[in-house]
Short mmCIF file of C-alpha atoms in Angstrom, two decimals:
data_model
loop_
_atom_site.label_atom_id
_atom_site.label_comp_id
_atom_site.label_asym_id
_atom_site.label_seq_id
_atom_site.Cartn_x
_atom_site.Cartn_y
_atom_site.Cartn_z
CA UNK A 1 125.72 164.67 128.06
CA UNK A 2 125.46 161.34 127.60
CA UNK A 3 123.96 158.53 125.23
CA UNK A 4 123.16 155.68 127.42
CA UNK A 5 123.44 151.48 125.68
CA UNK A 6 125.38 149.37 124.14
CA UNK A 7 127.99 148.52 121.28
CA UNK A 8 126.57 146.33 118.54
CA UNK A 9 131.10 146.43 116.84
CA UNK A 10 132.96 143.96 118.17
CA UNK A 11 134.47 145.88 120.55
CA UNK A 12 132.42 146.83 122.40
CA UNK A 13 130.40 142.69 122.55
CA UNK A 14 134.20 141.32 123.26
CA UNK A 15 133.79 144.31 126.63
CA UNK A 16 129.80 143.02 127.55
CA UNK A 17 131.10 139.81 127.70
CA UNK A 18 134.06 139.99 129.72
CA UNK A 19 132.25 142.80 131.49
CA UNK A 20 129.23 140.60 132.17
CA UNK A 21 127.11 143.96 131.32
CA UNK A 22 123.70 142.17 131.43
CA UNK A 23 124.31 140.08 133.60
CA UNK A 24 123.40 136.88 131.41
CA UNK A 25 126.57 135.38 131.27
CA UNK A 26 125.69 132.19 132.57
CA UNK A 27 122.62 131.90 130.03
CA UNK A 28 125.58 132.18 127.51
CA UNK A 29 127.04 129.38 128.69
CA UNK A 30 124.51 127.91 128.50
CA UNK A 31 123.09 128.53 125.77
CA UNK A 32 125.72 126.93 124.46
CA UNK A 33 125.72 124.23 125.90
CA UNK A 34 121.78 123.83 124.89
CA UNK A 35 123.21 123.67 121.18
CA UNK A 36 126.23 121.34 121.39
CA UNK A 37 123.95 119.06 122.22
CA UNK A 38 122.45 119.02 118.90
CA UNK A 39 122.63 116.70 116.74
CA UNK A 40 120.26 116.39 114.18
CA UNK A 41 118.06 119.83 112.09
CA UNK A 42 116.84 121.53 114.89
CA UNK A 43 114.82 125.11 115.33
CA UNK A 44 115.40 127.20 118.57
CA UNK A 45 113.05 129.75 119.66
CA UNK A 46 114.43 132.48 121.63
CA UNK A 47 111.99 134.23 123.23
CA UNK A 48 112.13 137.90 124.31
CA UNK A 49 109.77 140.63 124.74
CA UNK A 50 110.60 144.17 122.95
CA UNK A 51 113.59 146.10 123.92
CA UNK A 52 114.88 142.67 126.73
CA UNK A 53 118.14 142.78 124.69
CA UNK A 54 117.09 139.79 122.57
CA UNK A 55 119.52 141.15 119.29
CA UNK A 56 122.66 141.66 121.66
CA UNK A 57 122.03 138.61 123.38
CA UNK A 58 122.70 137.26 119.84
CA UNK A 59 125.18 138.52 119.26
CA UNK A 60 126.71 138.15 121.86
CA UNK A 61 126.87 134.40 121.01
CA UNK A 62 127.49 134.94 117.36
CA UNK A 63 130.69 136.93 118.69
CA UNK A 64 130.91 133.71 120.95
CA UNK A 65 130.01 131.03 118.44
CA UNK A 66 132.32 132.98 115.96
CA UNK A 67 135.34 133.46 118.55
CA UNK A 68 135.79 129.33 118.20
CA UNK A 69 136.36 129.05 114.80
CA UNK A 70 139.67 128.47 113.25
CA UNK A 71 139.18 131.90 111.80
CA UNK A 72 139.58 134.01 114.89
CA UNK A 73 141.08 136.04 116.92
CA UNK A 74 143.88 135.15 118.45
CA UNK A 75 144.16 137.78 120.39
CA UNK A 76 140.77 137.18 121.22
CA UNK A 77 141.24 134.30 122.57
CA UNK A 78 143.59 134.97 124.94
CA UNK A 79 141.63 137.97 125.99
CA UNK A 80 139.37 135.08 127.17
CA UNK A 81 141.53 132.97 128.10
CA UNK A 82 142.49 135.23 131.44
CA UNK A 83 139.28 135.63 132.66
CA UNK A 84 138.40 132.33 135.11
CA UNK A 85 134.71 133.22 134.47
CA UNK A 86 134.86 132.32 131.04
CA UNK A 87 136.57 129.69 130.71
CA UNK A 88 134.02 128.11 129.35
CA UNK A 89 134.13 130.10 126.15
CA UNK A 90 137.57 127.90 124.96
CA UNK A 91 135.99 124.60 125.66
CA UNK A 92 133.17 124.58 123.12
CA UNK A 93 133.44 120.96 121.69
CA UNK A 94 131.54 121.93 118.21
CA UNK A 95 133.01 124.48 115.46
CA UNK A 96 130.16 126.29 114.37
CA UNK A 97 129.41 128.53 111.41
CA UNK A 98 127.16 131.43 111.88
CA UNK A 99 124.70 133.34 109.79
CA UNK A 100 122.99 136.25 110.60
CA UNK A 101 120.00 137.42 108.89
CA UNK A 102 117.93 140.00 110.33
CA UNK A 103 114.35 139.54 108.34
CA UNK A 104 113.44 143.16 109.11
CA UNK A 105 116.15 144.19 106.96
CA UNK A 106 115.22 142.27 103.99
CA UNK A 107 111.79 142.43 104.38
CA UNK A 108 109.92 142.39 100.49
CA UNK A 109 106.67 142.43 98.91
CA UNK A 110 107.92 141.24 96.13
CA UNK A 111 110.88 138.17 96.39
CA UNK A 112 110.42 134.61 98.30
CA UNK A 113 112.02 135.52 101.13
CA UNK A 114 114.45 132.05 101.30
CA UNK A 115 115.72 133.83 97.90
CA UNK A 116 117.18 136.44 100.58
CA UNK A 117 118.17 133.99 103.31
CA UNK A 118 119.82 131.76 100.79
CA UNK A 119 122.10 134.83 99.48
CA UNK A 120 122.62 136.02 102.49
CA UNK A 121 124.46 132.12 103.88
CA UNK A 122 125.97 132.58 99.67
CA UNK A 123 128.13 136.17 101.20
CA UNK A 124 129.89 134.01 104.16
CA UNK A 125 130.73 131.92 101.36
CA UNK A 126 130.95 129.21 104.08
CA UNK A 127 130.52 126.65 101.03
CA UNK A 128 132.92 124.89 98.61
CA UNK A 129 130.90 125.44 95.18
CA UNK A 130 127.59 127.89 94.58
CA UNK A 131 125.18 127.69 91.27
CA UNK A 132 126.57 130.75 89.48
CA UNK A 133 122.59 131.28 88.41
CA UNK A 134 121.69 132.05 91.84
CA UNK A 135 124.83 134.02 93.43
CA UNK A 136 123.27 136.19 88.97
CA UNK A 137 119.63 135.53 90.54
CA UNK A 138 119.59 136.34 94.70
CA UNK A 139 121.71 138.91 94.68
CA UNK A 140 120.19 140.93 91.86
CA UNK A 141 116.67 140.54 93.75
CA UNK A 142 118.21 141.18 96.87
CA UNK A 143 119.68 144.65 95.71
CA UNK A 144 116.38 145.64 93.62
CA UNK A 145 113.82 144.03 95.09
CA UNK A 146 113.95 145.03 98.68
CA UNK A 147 113.46 148.75 97.78
CA UNK A 148 110.50 147.46 95.88
CA UNK A 149 111.74 148.37 91.91
CA UNK A 150 112.04 144.66 90.26
CA UNK A 151 109.30 144.40 88.33
CA UNK A 152 108.03 140.93 87.76
CA UNK A 153 108.56 140.29 84.87
CA UNK A 154 111.96 140.11 85.98
CA UNK A 155 111.10 137.49 88.61
CA UNK A 156 109.78 135.34 86.32
CA UNK A 157 113.01 135.46 83.81
CA UNK A 158 114.42 134.97 86.19
CA UNK A 159 113.35 131.31 88.54
CA UNK A 160 112.44 129.89 84.97
CA UNK A 161 114.82 127.40 86.10
CA UNK A 162 114.89 125.99 89.94
CA UNK A 163 117.99 127.58 91.85
CA UNK A 164 115.78 126.94 94.97
CA UNK A 165 116.36 123.23 94.60
CA UNK A 166 119.82 123.85 93.37
CA UNK A 167 121.45 125.74 96.20
CA UNK A 168 119.05 124.07 98.97
CA UNK A 169 121.34 120.20 97.45
CA UNK A 170 124.75 122.11 96.80
CA UNK A 171 123.97 123.12 100.75
CA UNK A 172 122.99 119.70 101.85
CA UNK A 173 126.22 118.64 99.58
CA UNK A 174 128.22 121.19 101.84
CA UNK A 175 126.80 120.21 105.12
CA UNK A 176 127.20 116.16 104.34
CA UNK A 177 131.36 116.49 103.88
CA UNK A 178 132.17 118.54 106.40
CA UNK A 179 133.36 116.98 109.95
CA UNK A 180 130.81 115.36 112.72
CA UNK A 181 132.12 118.39 115.44
CA UNK A 182 131.57 121.85 112.56
CA UNK A 183 127.59 122.53 112.25
CA UNK A 184 125.77 125.17 110.51
CA UNK A 185 123.59 127.93 111.89
CA UNK A 186 121.46 130.02 111.32
CA UNK A 187 120.34 133.01 113.25
CA UNK A 188 117.03 134.47 112.16
CA UNK A 189 116.46 138.07 114.25
CA UNK A 190 113.37 140.60 114.37
CA UNK A 191 110.94 138.53 112.25
CA UNK A 192 108.53 139.69 114.94
CA UNK A 193 108.89 143.16 113.45
CA UNK A 194 107.79 142.51 109.82
CA UNK A 195 105.08 142.87 108.77
CA UNK A 196 102.67 138.86 108.36
CA UNK A 197 102.67 138.09 105.02
CA UNK A 198 106.71 138.22 104.96
CA UNK A 199 106.84 136.76 108.55
CA UNK A 200 104.28 134.05 108.21
CA UNK A 201 105.81 133.13 104.71
CA UNK A 202 109.59 133.32 105.61
CA UNK A 203 108.51 130.87 109.29
CA UNK A 204 106.45 128.32 106.17
CA UNK A 205 109.87 128.72 103.38
CA UNK A 206 112.07 127.55 105.93
CA UNK A 207 110.30 124.82 107.07
CA UNK A 208 110.30 122.98 103.73
CA UNK A 209 113.39 124.46 102.40
CA UNK A 210 115.93 123.46 104.16
CA UNK A 211 116.46 120.67 106.65
CA UNK A 212 119.94 119.14 107.20
CA UNK A 213 121.24 117.09 110.39
CA UNK A 214 123.71 119.24 110.93
CA UNK A 215 121.51 122.56 110.74
CA UNK A 216 119.99 124.26 113.44
CA UNK A 217 118.26 127.61 113.18
CA UNK A 218 117.85 130.08 115.96
CA UNK A 219 115.04 132.58 115.69
CA UNK A 220 115.51 135.68 117.78
CA UNK A 221 111.21 136.74 118.18
CA UNK A 222 108.56 137.58 120.65
CA UNK A 223 106.28 134.89 120.23
CA UNK A 224 103.52 136.66 121.20
CA UNK A 225 103.50 140.18 119.27
CA UNK A 226 104.73 136.82 116.44
CA UNK A 227 100.73 135.29 117.54
CA UNK A 228 98.99 138.42 117.32
CA UNK A 229 100.90 138.88 113.99
CA UNK A 230 99.38 135.32 112.62
CA UNK A 231 96.34 136.81 114.36
CA UNK A 232 96.33 139.78 111.50
CA UNK A 233 96.83 136.79 108.65
CA UNK A 234 94.50 134.05 110.03
CA UNK A 235 91.21 136.21 111.91
CA UNK A 236 91.96 137.55 115.68
CA UNK A 237 89.66 133.91 116.65
CA UNK A 238 92.52 131.00 114.92
CA UNK A 239 95.21 129.95 117.34
CA UNK A 240 97.70 131.97 116.79
CA UNK A 241 100.56 130.23 119.73
CA UNK A 242 99.59 126.42 118.38
CA UNK A 243 100.03 127.60 115.04
CA UNK A 244 103.43 128.76 115.74
CA UNK A 245 104.70 126.08 118.07
CA UNK A 246 104.91 123.71 114.68
CA UNK A 247 107.76 125.78 113.04
CA UNK A 248 109.80 124.86 116.79
CA UNK A 249 111.51 121.72 118.42
CA UNK A 250 112.56 124.26 121.23
CA UNK A 251 110.74 127.53 122.89
CA UNK A 252 113.25 128.99 125.29
CA UNK A 253 112.87 132.36 127.39
CA UNK A 254 115.67 134.76 127.25
CA UNK A 255 115.70 134.98 131.08
CA UNK A 256 115.86 138.94 132.62
CA UNK A 257 119.22 141.37 132.93
CA UNK A 258 120.62 141.91 135.91
CA UNK A 259 119.67 145.80 135.92
CA UNK A 260 122.46 145.49 139.64
CA UNK A 261 124.83 144.63 137.33
CA UNK A 262 123.30 146.83 134.44
CA UNK A 263 123.02 150.44 135.94
CA UNK A 264 126.47 149.72 138.30
CA UNK A 265 128.41 148.52 134.70
CA UNK A 266 127.06 150.87 132.31
CA UNK A 267 125.08 153.11 134.21
CA UNK A 268 127.47 155.56 136.09
CA UNK A 269 126.28 158.54 136.21
CA UNK A 270 127.47 161.51 138.17
CA UNK A 271 124.65 163.50 140.02
CA UNK A 272 123.89 160.62 141.84
CA UNK A 273 120.92 162.40 143.91
CA UNK A 274 119.18 162.66 140.24
CA UNK A 275 119.40 159.22 139.36
CA UNK A 276 119.38 157.28 142.90
CA UNK A 277 115.44 158.28 142.08
CA UNK A 278 115.24 157.96 138.61
CA UNK A 279 116.28 154.53 139.44
CA UNK A 280 112.94 153.54 141.52
CA UNK A 281 111.10 156.00 138.84
CA UNK A 282 112.09 152.56 135.80
CA UNK A 283 111.93 150.17 138.49
CA UNK A 284 108.02 151.86 139.39
CA UNK A 285 107.46 151.80 134.88
CA UNK A 286 109.61 148.10 134.47
CA UNK A 287 111.73 150.04 131.97
CA UNK A 288 112.89 147.10 129.09
CA UNK A 289 116.91 147.38 129.03
CA UNK A 290 116.42 149.44 125.93
CA UNK A 291 113.56 152.00 127.17
CA UNK A 292 116.72 152.35 130.95
CA UNK A 293 118.82 153.63 127.57
CA UNK A 294 117.35 156.25 126.07
CA UNK A 295 115.23 156.94 129.96
CA UNK A 296 118.79 157.41 131.21
CA UNK A 297 119.94 159.42 128.53
CA UNK A 298 117.16 161.79 128.92
CA UNK A 299 117.69 162.12 132.11
CA UNK A 300 121.42 163.37 132.30
CA UNK A 301 120.15 166.52 130.23
CA UNK A 302 119.23 167.38 133.55
CA UNK A 303 122.37 166.35 135.82
CA UNK A 304 124.53 169.84 134.61
CA UNK A 305 121.22 172.36 135.67
CA UNK A 306 120.63 169.64 139.01
CA UNK A 307 124.26 169.73 140.09
CA UNK A 308 124.45 173.99 139.85
CA UNK A 309 121.29 173.72 142.34
CA UNK A 310 123.21 171.36 144.71
CA UNK A 311 126.35 173.77 144.66
CA UNK A 312 125.80 176.79 144.42
CA UNK A 313 122.04 177.40 145.41
CA UNK A 314 121.07 181.24 145.75
CA UNK A 315 123.87 182.20 143.25
CA UNK A 316 122.39 180.82 139.82
CA UNK A 317 118.63 180.65 140.84
CA UNK A 318 116.21 182.10 143.64
CA UNK A 319 114.57 179.81 143.64
CA UNK A 320 116.53 177.08 143.72
CA UNK A 321 115.58 174.44 146.67
CA UNK A 322 111.81 174.74 144.98
CA UNK A 323 113.27 173.88 141.47
CA UNK A 324 115.53 170.40 142.65
CA UNK A 325 112.06 170.12 144.73
CA UNK A 326 110.62 169.96 141.25
CA UNK A 327 112.58 168.79 138.91
CA UNK A 328 113.83 166.37 141.28
CA UNK A 329 110.83 163.97 142.39
CA UNK A 330 107.95 165.25 139.61
CA UNK A 331 110.42 165.36 135.97
CA UNK A 332 111.83 162.52 136.32
CA UNK A 333 108.52 160.75 136.86
CA UNK A 334 106.82 163.22 133.86
CA UNK A 335 109.74 161.98 131.52
CA UNK A 336 108.85 158.35 132.45
CA UNK A 337 105.90 158.67 131.44
CA UNK A 338 105.67 160.31 129.12
CA UNK A 339 107.63 157.17 127.73
CA UNK A 340 104.97 154.61 128.39
CA UNK A 341 101.94 156.13 127.56
CA UNK A 342 101.28 159.72 126.18
CA UNK A 343 97.59 159.08 127.03
CA UNK A 344 98.20 158.92 130.82
CA UNK A 345 100.95 161.67 130.73
CA UNK A 346 97.96 163.66 129.47
CA UNK A 347 96.26 162.34 132.18
CA UNK A 348 99.28 163.04 134.57
CA UNK A 349 98.29 166.87 133.92
CA UNK A 350 94.89 167.28 134.46
CA UNK A 351 95.42 166.05 137.57
CA UNK A 352 94.34 162.66 137.51
CA UNK A 353 97.68 160.90 139.17
CA UNK A 354 97.10 162.35 142.37
CA UNK A 355 96.63 159.34 144.01
CA UNK A 356 99.70 156.89 142.26
CA UNK A 357 102.41 160.42 142.53
CA UNK A 358 101.47 160.48 146.14
CA UNK A 359 102.09 155.96 146.10
CA UNK A 360 104.80 155.95 144.31
CA UNK A 361 107.10 159.08 146.32
CA UNK A 362 105.44 157.74 149.84
CA UNK A 363 107.55 154.54 149.12
CA UNK A 364 110.44 155.68 147.50
CA UNK A 365 113.71 156.12 150.04
CA UNK A 366 114.99 159.47 148.35
CA UNK A 367 111.79 161.19 149.39
CA UNK A 368 111.03 159.82 153.16
CA UNK A 369 115.53 160.95 154.10
CA UNK A 370 114.80 164.53 152.35
CA UNK A 371 111.28 164.50 154.68
CA UNK A 372 112.88 163.54 157.38
CA UNK A 373 115.73 165.99 157.72
CA UNK A 374 113.50 169.47 156.22
CA UNK A 375 111.73 171.51 158.33
CA UNK A 376 108.30 171.33 157.31
CA UNK A 377 105.64 169.94 159.64
CA UNK A 378 103.46 169.11 157.26
CA UNK A 379 102.74 165.56 156.38
CA UNK A 380 103.93 163.43 153.51
CA UNK A 381 101.22 163.48 151.83
CA UNK A 382 100.26 166.89 152.43
CA UNK A 383 103.25 168.04 150.35
CA UNK A 384 102.75 166.04 147.71
CA UNK A 385 98.53 166.73 147.22
CA UNK A 386 99.20 170.46 147.86
CA UNK A 387 102.47 170.65 145.05
CA UNK A 388 100.49 169.07 142.89
CA UNK A 389 97.35 169.37 142.69
CA UNK A 390 98.35 173.88 143.02
CA UNK A 391 101.06 172.83 140.21
CA UNK A 392 98.17 170.66 137.77
CA UNK A 393 94.92 171.59 139.47
CA UNK A 394 95.67 174.63 139.95
CA UNK A 395 95.29 175.05 143.44
CA UNK A 396 95.58 178.24 145.27
CA UNK A 397 96.39 177.71 148.83
CA UNK A 398 99.46 176.37 147.37
CA UNK A 399 100.91 180.06 146.82
CA UNK A 400 100.77 179.45 150.71
CA UNK A 401 102.76 176.64 150.85
CA UNK A 402 106.82 176.69 151.31
CA UNK A 403 108.58 174.96 150.03
CA UNK A 404 110.46 172.54 152.23
CA UNK A 405 114.07 173.06 152.91
CA UNK A 406 115.33 169.68 152.58
CA UNK A 407 119.16 168.67 152.62
CA UNK A 408 121.06 169.68 149.59
CA UNK A 409 119.16 173.21 149.55
CA UNK A 410 118.63 173.97 153.25
CA UNK A 411 119.47 177.75 153.62
CA UNK A 412 117.77 178.53 156.81
CA UNK A 413 115.63 181.70 156.78
CA UNK A 414 115.60 181.79 152.86
CA UNK A 415 111.54 181.21 152.19
CA UNK A 416 110.10 180.27 148.53
CA UNK A 417 106.79 178.97 147.43
CA UNK A 418 104.33 177.72 146.08
CA UNK A 419 103.62 179.75 142.23
CA UNK A 420 100.26 177.58 140.24
CA UNK A 421 101.01 179.60 136.67
CA UNK A 422 104.84 180.04 136.95
CA UNK A 423 105.46 176.43 138.17
CA UNK A 424 103.89 174.39 136.20
CA UNK A 425 105.66 176.94 133.08
CA UNK A 426 108.56 175.95 134.78
CA UNK A 427 108.12 172.32 134.84
CA UNK A 428 106.88 172.14 131.42
CA UNK A 429 110.01 173.47 129.93
CA UNK A 430 112.50 171.12 132.02
CA UNK A 431 110.20 167.59 131.19
CA UNK A 432 110.73 169.40 127.77
CA UNK A 433 114.67 168.80 127.46
CA UNK A 434 115.39 172.03 125.47
CA UNK A 435 114.33 174.89 127.83
CA UNK A 436 116.01 177.78 129.65
CA UNK A 437 117.02 175.90 132.59
CA UNK A 438 118.62 173.20 130.25
CA UNK A 439 121.87 172.67 130.03
CA UNK A 440 123.76 170.64 127.67
#
């Protein structure tokens, strides 16, 4: 059983860059080139859909920027120097201090979000001196307020002074003293996941509280979802895109990953017969990286059973060629549809997806190859229709249907008939991923 995905620890991040898993190394290089060109205070939005890999891209960016800092591991630098395609990593002309702020993790109903952000900045120890008042107050607020147990009176007591202004002045003093080839980058991630009031408040507070020519903000977010968040505050007719545009000097779009790279280097299954069709299903549903990881982790649960059907046939399953067919061409599709839209999945079970499943399978190379090598005289459309309507619309003619003897299951003389009730039960049992024939 496999679980697909990319780790967020330093070792995994480093490996993902060296192997270029997502095919975005050239985009990382251009993004850093863009950061190097910044000479003034700037706020940059990195826009990408949910599940497209924004956070991973940002973590790779953070790793590279910190690799170039004076405190980085020399052995890591040497590993990158060995990679001809990654020479640009060792030629960064700006020394960056990086602060990563997960706005969703620090979300709070009680605390000014700028205080939480300043607390994270303080923890990075990038400043020579810092207000003791702010450290005490911000630390206590961050510890208690995000769990919702701090009292309003505590906040009032702590804010009798203006530690925010004090910290802002100290931060500006620090930035003004550092060398010209050094900058502070503050990455704000997951803003589109936050409650509307918190997300908008954080944007507003950053807009009015922090401003220095050696400071760059990078907001990693889904601007479309963030725009919907704005409308929840100001009304459906409010132009959320125009409102958000005033916060960002630049909006950069996260390019699509190289899925060929990802399939070859991250998703490398043993049972290619099963995963070839799964790749086509993922393409049909236009899966994001996150969805790919979830989908193929689930498909891997079918792998042992399919391998046994291919290798042992009748020894493990008297109706193995039918079950092979149902797992490969229907279970893989149903698992994906359930992920994407549970309402449409229920429609599939009611028999409403005949046209769509027929169109998909007719265009599938594996299905066409299996069909061409079968002994069936039926047309492809007739085979799909008979199986689908027999299982999901109780078409009784399915009980007289002989399943195609596809190439991996060819056992001449062994005919397998459809069975409307038993085959539906078998297929749903497989799709459940905890069925009797699932082997972990």
